[in-house]
Amino acid sequence: MSISESLETALNDQIGIEFESSYNYLSMAAYFEVNSWDGFANWMHMQSDEEREHAMKFYHYLLDRGRDVVLPAIQAPTVEFDSVLSVFEASLKQEQHATSTINRLYKLALESDDYATVSFLKWFIDEQVEEEKTVSGMIDKLKRAGDNPETLLLLDQVAAARKPDSGN
Ligand code: FEO
């Protein structure tokens, strides 16, 4: 059974959403680098790379199923941020948006009786739980840190230690 046209379109749209996320994270990394938050910049580079990998999973999946890859236009990212915390809050918003679009895709795959796509999307459902949890954890810590420079520097070091996730 081949992928339905509506699901094919939605999967292509998701490639755009993942690339847009990657682009946004790259912009966040640049903001941190300019402001000498090297650890937070590292975090955002990792995140940007992960999002590109997510996009490529959709890309390969469509091709594996014999469908077309039609890359959609993506929006320019935000370049100005008010604080470290505001960047991570923007990141959480972005992840929540990705979660909702993945959930919509899952529903569409179920309604189309496309069980191969349902199975493919399960990895993303789990990944979104992890991504929201990770960024929410950092937001909690940043809120506790407030404007305390020593604690913020410590959190920057924590972010510097982040390594690429395996399996992404
Ligand atoms: Fe690909 Fe962070 O969602």
Short mmCIF file of N, CA and C and ligand atoms in Angstrom, two decimals:
data_model
loop_
_atom_site.label_atom_id
_atom_site.label_comp_id
_atom_site.label_asym_id
_atom_site.label_seq_id
_atom_site.Cartn_x
_atom_site.Cartn_y
_atom_site.Cartn_z
N MET A 1 0.85 -1.20 0.00
CA MET A 1 0.00 0.00 0.00
C MET A 1 0.89 1.25 0.00
N SER A 2 0.58 2.19 -0.88
CA SER A 2 1.43 3.38 -0.91
C SER A 2 0.85 4.48 0.00
N ILE A 3 1.71 5.42 0.30
CA ILE A 3 1.31 6.55 1.15
C ILE A 3 0.26 7.39 0.40
N SER A 4 -0.77 7.80 1.12
CA SER A 4 -1.80 8.63 0.48
C SER A 4 -1.24 10.01 0.14
N GLU A 5 -1.91 10.69 -0.77
CA GLU A 5 -1.41 12.01 -1.17
C GLU A 5 -1.41 13.01 -0.02
N SER A 6 -2.47 12.96 0.81
CA SER A 6 -2.53 13.92 1.91
C SER A 6 -1.42 13.66 2.93
N LEU A 7 -1.13 12.38 3.15
CA LEU A 7 -0.06 12.04 4.09
C LEU A 7 1.30 12.42 3.49
N GLU A 8 1.45 12.21 2.20
CA GLU A 8 2.70 12.60 1.52
C GLU A 8 2.95 14.10 1.68
N THR A 9 1.89 14.89 1.49
CA THR A 9 2.02 16.35 1.65
C THR A 9 2.39 16.70 3.09
N ALA A 10 1.71 16.05 4.03
CA ALA A 10 1.96 16.36 5.45
C ALA A 10 3.38 15.95 5.86
N LEU A 11 3.87 14.84 5.31
CA LEU A 11 5.24 14.40 5.63
C LEU A 11 6.26 15.38 5.03
N ASN A 12 5.98 15.88 3.83
CA ASN A 12 6.86 16.90 3.24
C ASN A 12 6.82 18.18 4.07
N ASP A 13 5.63 18.54 4.53
CA ASP A 13 5.52 19.74 5.39
C ASP A 13 6.38 19.57 6.64
N GLN A 14 6.38 18.35 7.17
CA GLN A 14 7.15 18.10 8.40
C GLN A 14 8.66 18.26 8.14
N ILE A 15 9.10 17.92 6.94
CA ILE A 15 10.52 18.15 6.61
C ILE A 15 10.82 19.64 6.78
N GLY A 16 9.89 20.48 6.29
CA GLY A 16 10.08 21.93 6.43
C GLY A 16 10.11 22.35 7.89
N ILE A 17 9.23 21.78 8.69
CA ILE A 17 9.17 22.14 10.12
C ILE A 17 10.48 21.77 10.82
N GLU A 18 11.01 20.60 10.48
CA GLU A 18 12.26 20.17 11.11
C GLU A 18 13.44 21.04 10.66
N PHE A 19 13.47 21.38 9.36
CA PHE A 19 14.55 22.26 8.89
C PHE A 19 14.42 23.66 9.48
N GLU A 20 13.17 24.11 9.64
CA GLU A 20 12.95 25.42 10.25
C GLU A 20 13.46 25.40 11.69
N SER A 21 13.21 24.31 12.39
CA SER A 21 13.72 24.18 13.76
C SER A 21 15.24 24.21 13.76
N SER A 22 15.83 23.49 12.81
CA SER A 22 17.29 23.45 12.73
C SER A 22 17.84 24.86 12.51
N TYR A 23 17.21 25.59 11.63
CA TYR A 23 17.61 26.95 11.29
C TYR A 23 17.45 27.87 12.52
N ASN A 24 16.32 27.72 13.22
CA ASN A 24 16.09 28.53 14.43
C ASN A 24 17.14 28.25 15.49
N TYR A 25 17.47 26.98 15.67
CA TYR A 25 18.48 26.63 16.67
C TYR A 25 19.86 27.17 16.28
N LEU A 26 20.12 27.20 14.98
CA LEU A 26 21.39 27.75 14.53
C LEU A 26 21.46 29.25 14.84
N SER A 27 20.34 29.93 14.68
CA SER A 27 20.27 31.36 14.98
C SER A 27 20.47 31.58 16.49
N MET A 28 19.90 30.68 17.30
CA MET A 28 20.07 30.77 18.75
C MET A 28 21.54 30.53 19.12
N ALA A 29 22.18 29.59 18.42
CA ALA A 29 23.60 29.32 18.67
C ALA A 29 24.43 30.56 18.36
N ALA A 30 24.10 31.23 17.27
CA ALA A 30 24.85 32.44 16.89
C ALA A 30 24.68 33.53 17.95
N TYR A 31 23.44 33.68 18.45
CA TYR A 31 23.18 34.67 19.50
C TYR A 31 24.07 34.38 20.72
N PHE A 32 24.13 33.10 21.10
CA PHE A 32 24.94 32.75 22.27
C PHE A 32 26.43 32.96 22.00
N GLU A 33 26.86 32.63 20.80
CA GLU A 33 28.30 32.81 20.50
C GLU A 33 28.68 34.28 20.55
N VAL A 34 27.83 35.13 19.99
CA VAL A 34 28.10 36.57 19.99
C VAL A 34 28.21 37.09 21.42
N ASN A 35 27.41 36.50 22.31
CA ASN A 35 27.38 36.95 23.70
C ASN A 35 28.29 36.12 24.62
N SER A 36 29.17 35.35 24.00
CA SER A 36 30.18 34.54 24.73
C SER A 36 29.59 33.53 25.71
N TRP A 37 28.42 33.01 25.36
CA TRP A 37 27.87 31.87 26.12
C TRP A 37 28.21 30.62 25.30
N ASP A 38 29.45 30.17 25.43
CA ASP A 38 29.93 29.10 24.54
C ASP A 38 29.22 27.76 24.80
N GLY A 39 28.89 27.52 26.07
CA GLY A 39 28.22 26.26 26.41
C GLY A 39 26.81 26.21 25.84
N PHE A 40 26.09 27.29 26.02
CA PHE A 40 24.72 27.34 25.47
C PHE A 40 24.76 27.28 23.94
N ALA A 41 25.79 27.88 23.36
CA ALA A 41 25.94 27.81 21.89
C ALA A 41 26.16 26.35 21.47
N ASN A 42 26.98 25.63 22.23
CA ASN A 42 27.20 24.21 21.93
C ASN A 42 25.87 23.45 21.96
N TRP A 43 25.09 23.72 23.01
CA TRP A 43 23.78 23.06 23.17
C TRP A 43 22.93 23.29 21.91
N MET A 44 22.87 24.54 21.46
CA MET A 44 22.01 24.87 20.31
C MET A 44 22.56 24.30 19.00
N HIS A 45 23.88 24.20 18.91
CA HIS A 45 24.44 23.54 17.71
C HIS A 45 24.02 22.06 17.66
N MET A 46 24.11 21.41 18.83
CA MET A 46 23.69 19.99 18.90
C MET A 46 22.23 19.86 18.49
N GLN A 47 21.44 20.79 19.02
CA GLN A 47 20.01 20.75 18.76
C GLN A 47 19.73 20.99 17.27
N SER A 48 20.46 21.93 16.71
CA SER A 48 20.30 22.23 15.28
C SER A 48 20.64 21.01 14.43
N ASP A 49 21.73 20.34 14.79
CA ASP A 49 22.14 19.13 14.04
C ASP A 49 21.07 18.04 14.17
N GLU A 50 20.53 17.89 15.39
CA GLU A 50 19.50 16.86 15.60
C GLU A 50 18.28 17.11 14.72
N GLU A 51 17.89 18.39 14.64
CA GLU A 51 16.70 18.71 13.83
C GLU A 51 16.93 18.41 12.36
N ARG A 52 18.15 18.66 11.90
CA ARG A 52 18.44 18.33 10.50
C ARG A 52 18.32 16.81 10.31
N GLU A 53 18.81 16.06 11.32
CA GLU A 53 18.70 14.60 11.23
C GLU A 53 17.23 14.16 11.22
N HIS A 54 16.41 14.86 12.02
CA HIS A 54 14.97 14.53 12.01
C HIS A 54 14.40 14.76 10.60
N ALA A 55 14.76 15.91 10.02
CA ALA A 55 14.27 16.22 8.67
C ALA A 55 14.68 15.12 7.69
N MET A 56 15.92 14.67 7.84
CA MET A 56 16.43 13.66 6.90
C MET A 56 15.76 12.31 7.09
N LYS A 57 15.31 12.03 8.31
CA LYS A 57 14.55 10.79 8.53
C LYS A 57 13.27 10.81 7.69
N PHE A 58 12.59 11.95 7.70
CA PHE A 58 11.37 12.08 6.88
C PHE A 58 11.71 12.00 5.40
N TYR A 59 12.78 12.66 5.02
CA TYR A 59 13.24 12.67 3.63
C TYR A 59 13.46 11.23 3.13
N HIS A 60 14.23 10.47 3.91
CA HIS A 60 14.53 9.08 3.49
C HIS A 60 13.29 8.21 3.54
N TYR A 61 12.44 8.47 4.53
CA TYR A 61 11.24 7.64 4.64
C TYR A 61 10.35 7.80 3.41
N LEU A 62 10.15 9.04 2.98
CA LEU A 62 9.32 9.28 1.78
C LEU A 62 9.93 8.56 0.57
N LEU A 63 11.23 8.67 0.42
CA LEU A 63 11.89 8.03 -0.73
C LEU A 63 11.80 6.51 -0.62
N ASP A 64 11.97 5.99 0.60
CA ASP A 64 11.87 4.53 0.81
C ASP A 64 10.49 4.02 0.43
N ARG A 65 9.49 4.86 0.63
CA ARG A 65 8.12 4.45 0.30
C ARG A 65 7.73 4.82 -1.14
N GLY A 66 8.71 5.25 -1.92
CA GLY A 66 8.47 5.53 -3.32
C GLY A 66 7.70 6.81 -3.59
N ARG A 67 7.75 7.74 -2.64
CA ARG A 67 7.05 9.01 -2.82
C ARG A 67 8.04 10.14 -3.09
N ASP A 68 7.50 11.29 -3.51
CA ASP A 68 8.36 12.42 -3.86
C ASP A 68 8.73 13.26 -2.64
N VAL A 69 9.95 13.75 -2.67
CA VAL A 69 10.36 14.76 -1.68
C VAL A 69 10.18 16.12 -2.34
N VAL A 70 9.32 16.94 -1.74
CA VAL A 70 9.08 18.30 -2.25
C VAL A 70 9.36 19.25 -1.09
N LEU A 71 10.55 19.81 -1.08
CA LEU A 71 10.95 20.63 0.07
C LEU A 71 10.17 21.95 0.11
N PRO A 72 9.50 22.22 1.23
CA PRO A 72 8.74 23.47 1.31
C PRO A 72 9.64 24.66 1.69
N ALA A 73 9.13 25.87 1.47
CA ALA A 73 9.86 27.08 1.90
C ALA A 73 9.88 27.13 3.43
N ILE A 74 10.94 27.68 3.96
CA ILE A 74 10.98 27.85 5.43
C ILE A 74 11.18 29.34 5.76
N GLN A 75 10.70 29.69 6.98
CA GLN A 75 10.78 31.10 7.39
C GLN A 75 12.16 31.45 7.94
N ALA A 76 12.50 32.72 7.82
CA ALA A 76 13.75 33.19 8.42
C ALA A 76 13.62 33.14 9.94
N PRO A 77 14.70 32.77 10.64
CA PRO A 77 14.62 32.67 12.10
C PRO A 77 14.67 34.02 12.80
N THR A 78 14.26 34.01 14.08
CA THR A 78 14.44 35.18 14.94
C THR A 78 15.93 35.34 15.22
N VAL A 79 16.40 36.57 15.23
CA VAL A 79 17.83 36.77 15.52
C VAL A 79 18.08 37.52 16.83
N GLU A 80 17.05 38.19 17.33
CA GLU A 80 17.21 38.97 18.56
C GLU A 80 16.51 38.27 19.72
N PHE A 81 17.22 38.17 20.84
CA PHE A 81 16.63 37.58 22.04
C PHE A 81 16.97 38.49 23.23
N ASP A 82 16.14 38.38 24.29
CA ASP A 82 16.34 39.26 25.45
C ASP A 82 17.30 38.69 26.48
N SER A 83 17.35 37.37 26.57
CA SER A 83 18.12 36.75 27.64
C SER A 83 18.33 35.28 27.32
N VAL A 84 19.18 34.65 28.11
CA VAL A 84 19.39 33.19 27.95
C VAL A 84 18.05 32.47 28.13
N LEU A 85 17.34 32.88 29.19
CA LEU A 85 16.06 32.22 29.48
C LEU A 85 15.09 32.36 28.31
N SER A 86 15.03 33.54 27.70
CA SER A 86 14.05 33.74 26.62
C SER A 86 14.38 32.85 25.42
N VAL A 87 15.64 32.54 25.21
CA VAL A 87 16.02 31.64 24.10
C VAL A 87 15.48 30.23 24.40
N PHE A 88 15.67 29.78 25.62
CA PHE A 88 15.20 28.42 25.95
C PHE A 88 13.67 28.36 25.96
N GLU A 89 13.04 29.46 26.33
CA GLU A 89 11.58 29.47 26.27
C GLU A 89 11.10 29.39 24.83
N ALA A 90 11.82 30.07 23.92
CA ALA A 90 11.48 29.98 22.49
C ALA A 90 11.70 28.55 21.99
N SER A 91 12.73 27.92 22.52
CA SER A 91 13.03 26.53 22.14
C SER A 91 11.89 25.60 22.58
N LEU A 92 11.39 25.81 23.80
CA LEU A 92 10.29 24.96 24.28
C LEU A 92 9.03 25.14 23.42
N LYS A 93 8.75 26.38 23.07
CA LYS A 93 7.59 26.66 22.22
C LYS A 93 7.72 25.92 20.89
N GLN A 94 8.92 25.95 20.36
CA GLN A 94 9.18 25.29 19.09
C GLN A 94 8.97 23.78 19.20
N GLU A 95 9.46 23.22 20.30
CA GLU A 95 9.30 21.77 20.51
C GLU A 95 7.82 21.41 20.69
N GLN A 96 7.10 22.26 21.38
CA GLN A 96 5.66 21.98 21.56
C GLN A 96 4.94 22.02 20.22
N HIS A 97 5.37 22.93 19.37
CA HIS A 97 4.78 22.99 18.02
C HIS A 97 5.12 21.71 17.24
N ALA A 98 6.37 21.28 17.33
CA ALA A 98 6.78 20.04 16.63
C ALA A 98 5.97 18.86 17.17
N THR A 99 5.76 18.81 18.47
CA THR A 99 4.97 17.72 19.06
C THR A 99 3.57 17.71 18.47
N SER A 100 2.97 18.88 18.34
CA SER A 100 1.59 18.92 17.84
C SER A 100 1.54 18.49 16.36
N THR A 101 2.54 18.87 15.58
CA THR A 101 2.50 18.46 14.16
C THR A 101 2.79 16.97 14.01
N ILE A 102 3.65 16.43 14.86
CA ILE A 102 3.91 14.98 14.82
C ILE A 102 2.64 14.22 15.23
N ASN A 103 1.97 14.72 16.26
CA ASN A 103 0.73 14.07 16.70
C ASN A 103 -0.33 14.09 15.59
N ARG A 104 -0.38 15.21 14.88
CA ARG A 104 -1.34 15.33 13.77
C ARG A 104 -1.00 14.32 12.67
N LEU A 105 0.29 14.18 12.39
CA LEU A 105 0.73 13.21 11.38
C LEU A 105 0.33 11.79 11.80
N TYR A 106 0.54 11.50 13.07
CA TYR A 106 0.23 10.17 13.60
C TYR A 106 -1.26 9.87 13.43
N LYS A 107 -2.08 10.85 13.75
CA LYS A 107 -3.54 10.70 13.62
C LYS A 107 -3.91 10.46 12.15
N LEU A 108 -3.28 11.22 11.27
CA LEU A 108 -3.56 11.09 9.84
C LEU A 108 -3.14 9.70 9.34
N ALA A 109 -1.99 9.22 9.81
CA ALA A 109 -1.51 7.89 9.40
C ALA A 109 -2.48 6.81 9.89
N LEU A 110 -2.97 6.97 11.11
CA LEU A 110 -3.93 6.00 11.66
C LEU A 110 -5.23 6.01 10.85
N GLU A 111 -5.71 7.21 10.56
CA GLU A 111 -6.96 7.35 9.81
C GLU A 111 -6.82 6.81 8.38
N SER A 112 -5.56 6.81 7.87
CA SER A 112 -5.32 6.30 6.51
C SER A 112 -5.00 4.80 6.51
N ASP A 113 -5.07 4.17 7.69
CA ASP A 113 -4.68 2.75 7.83
C ASP A 113 -3.27 2.50 7.30
N ASP A 114 -2.40 3.50 7.46
CA ASP A 114 -1.02 3.37 6.98
C ASP A 114 -0.14 2.98 8.18
N TYR A 115 -0.09 1.68 8.44
CA TYR A 115 0.59 1.22 9.67
C TYR A 115 2.10 1.34 9.61
N ALA A 116 2.65 1.32 8.40
CA ALA A 116 4.10 1.53 8.26
C ALA A 116 4.46 2.94 8.73
N THR A 117 3.62 3.91 8.34
CA THR A 117 3.89 5.29 8.76
C THR A 117 3.63 5.47 10.26
N VAL A 118 2.61 4.78 10.76
CA VAL A 118 2.35 4.82 12.20
C VAL A 118 3.60 4.33 12.94
N SER A 119 4.15 3.23 12.48
CA SER A 119 5.33 2.65 13.12
C SER A 119 6.53 3.60 13.01
N PHE A 120 6.72 4.19 11.84
CA PHE A 120 7.81 5.15 11.62
C PHE A 120 7.70 6.34 12.58
N LEU A 121 6.48 6.81 12.80
CA LEU A 121 6.28 8.02 13.61
C LEU A 121 6.45 7.78 15.11
N LYS A 122 6.41 6.50 15.52
CA LYS A 122 6.51 6.22 16.97
C LYS A 122 7.81 6.76 17.55
N TRP A 123 8.89 6.63 16.78
CA TRP A 123 10.18 7.14 17.26
C TRP A 123 10.08 8.64 17.57
N PHE A 124 9.38 9.37 16.71
CA PHE A 124 9.26 10.82 16.89
C PHE A 124 8.38 11.18 18.08
N ILE A 125 7.36 10.36 18.32
CA ILE A 125 6.49 10.61 19.49
C ILE A 125 7.34 10.53 20.76
N ASP A 126 8.17 9.49 20.85
CA ASP A 126 9.03 9.32 22.03
C ASP A 126 10.08 10.42 22.10
N GLU A 127 10.64 10.76 20.96
CA GLU A 127 11.68 11.79 20.90
C GLU A 127 11.15 13.14 21.40
N GLN A 128 9.91 13.45 21.05
CA GLN A 128 9.34 14.75 21.47
C GLN A 128 9.18 14.81 22.99
N VAL A 129 8.82 13.68 23.60
CA VAL A 129 8.71 13.65 25.07
C VAL A 129 10.07 14.01 25.67
N GLU A 130 11.11 13.39 25.13
CA GLU A 130 12.47 13.61 25.60
C GLU A 130 12.90 15.06 25.38
N GLU A 131 12.62 15.58 24.19
CA GLU A 131 13.06 16.95 23.86
C GLU A 131 12.37 17.98 24.75
N GLU A 132 11.08 17.81 24.96
CA GLU A 132 10.37 18.78 25.81
C GLU A 132 10.88 18.69 27.25
N LYS A 133 11.16 17.46 27.70
CA LYS A 133 11.64 17.27 29.06
C LYS A 133 13.01 17.94 29.24
N THR A 134 13.90 17.75 28.28
CA THR A 134 15.26 18.30 28.38
C THR A 134 15.24 19.83 28.44
N VAL A 135 14.48 20.42 27.54
CA VAL A 135 14.49 21.90 27.51
C VAL A 135 13.73 22.47 28.71
N SER A 136 12.67 21.79 29.16
CA SER A 136 11.95 22.25 30.36
C SER A 136 12.85 22.21 31.58
N GLY A 137 13.69 21.18 31.65
CA GLY A 137 14.64 21.06 32.77
C GLY A 137 15.60 22.25 32.80
N MET A 138 16.08 22.64 31.63
CA MET A 138 17.01 23.77 31.57
C MET A 138 16.28 25.07 31.93
N ILE A 139 15.05 25.21 31.50
CA ILE A 139 14.26 26.42 31.84
C ILE A 139 14.09 26.52 33.36
N ASP A 140 13.77 25.41 34.00
CA ASP A 140 13.62 25.42 35.47
C ASP A 140 14.90 25.90 36.14
N LYS A 141 16.03 25.38 35.67
CA LYS A 141 17.32 25.75 36.28
C LYS A 141 17.62 27.23 36.02
N LEU A 142 17.34 27.69 34.80
CA LEU A 142 17.60 29.10 34.47
C LEU A 142 16.73 30.03 35.31
N LYS A 143 15.51 29.60 35.57
CA LYS A 143 14.61 30.43 36.39
C LYS A 143 15.14 30.51 37.82
N ARG A 144 15.65 29.39 38.31
CA ARG A 144 16.22 29.40 39.66
C ARG A 144 17.47 30.27 39.72
N ALA A 145 18.24 30.25 38.63
CA ALA A 145 19.48 31.04 38.59
C ALA A 145 19.19 32.53 38.57
N GLY A 146 18.09 32.91 37.92
CA GLY A 146 17.77 34.35 37.82
C GLY A 146 18.91 35.11 37.16
N ASP A 147 19.34 36.19 37.81
CA ASP A 147 20.44 37.00 37.24
C ASP A 147 21.78 36.69 37.90
N ASN A 148 21.83 35.63 38.67
CA ASN A 148 23.07 35.29 39.37
C ASN A 148 24.15 34.84 38.36
N PRO A 149 25.20 35.65 38.15
CA PRO A 149 26.17 35.34 37.10
C PRO A 149 26.92 34.03 37.33
N GLU A 150 27.20 33.71 38.59
CA GLU A 150 27.95 32.47 38.86
C GLU A 150 27.13 31.24 38.50
N THR A 151 25.85 31.27 38.86
CA THR A 151 25.00 30.12 38.55
C THR A 151 24.80 30.00 37.04
N LEU A 152 24.65 31.15 36.37
CA LEU A 152 24.48 31.12 34.91
C LEU A 152 25.73 30.54 34.24
N LEU A 153 26.90 30.92 34.76
CA LEU A 153 28.14 30.37 34.20
C LEU A 153 28.22 28.87 34.40
N LEU A 154 27.74 28.43 35.55
CA LEU A 154 27.74 26.99 35.85
C LEU A 154 26.82 26.25 34.87
N LEU A 155 25.67 26.85 34.60
CA LEU A 155 24.73 26.23 33.65
C LEU A 155 25.30 26.25 32.23
N ASP A 156 26.06 27.29 31.92
CA ASP A 156 26.73 27.35 30.61
C ASP A 156 27.70 26.17 30.48
N GLN A 157 28.37 25.85 31.60
CA GLN A 157 29.30 24.71 31.58
C GLN A 157 28.56 23.38 31.44
N VAL A 158 27.40 23.29 32.08
CA VAL A 158 26.57 22.09 31.93
C VAL A 158 26.19 21.91 30.45
N ALA A 159 25.78 23.02 29.83
CA ALA A 159 25.39 22.98 28.42
C ALA A 159 26.57 22.65 27.52
N ALA A 160 27.76 23.07 27.94
CA ALA A 160 28.97 22.78 27.15
C ALA A 160 29.26 21.29 27.12
N ALA A 161 28.82 20.59 28.16
CA ALA A 161 29.13 19.15 28.26
C ALA A 161 28.16 18.30 27.45
N ARG A 162 27.13 18.93 26.88
CA ARG A 162 26.15 18.15 26.12
C ARG A 162 26.81 17.51 24.90
N LYS A 163 26.52 16.23 24.72
CA LYS A 163 27.07 15.48 23.59
C LYS A 163 25.92 15.12 22.64
N PRO A 164 26.26 14.85 21.38
CA PRO A 164 25.19 14.44 20.45
C PRO A 164 24.48 13.20 20.97
N ASP A 165 23.14 13.16 20.82
CA ASP A 165 22.37 11.99 21.22
C ASP A 165 22.68 10.84 20.28
N SER A 166 22.73 9.64 20.86
CA SER A 166 22.88 8.48 19.97
C SER A 166 21.50 8.12 19.47
N GLY A 167 21.43 7.57 18.32
CA GLY A 167 20.14 7.14 17.78
C GLY A 167 19.40 8.21 17.04
N ASN A 168 19.96 9.44 16.99
CA ASN A 168 19.28 10.51 16.24
C ASN A 168 19.83 10.65 14.85
FE1 FEO B 1 12.54 17.52 15.59
FE2 FEO B 1 13.00 18.95 18.28
O1 FEO B 1 11.83 18.20 17.09
#
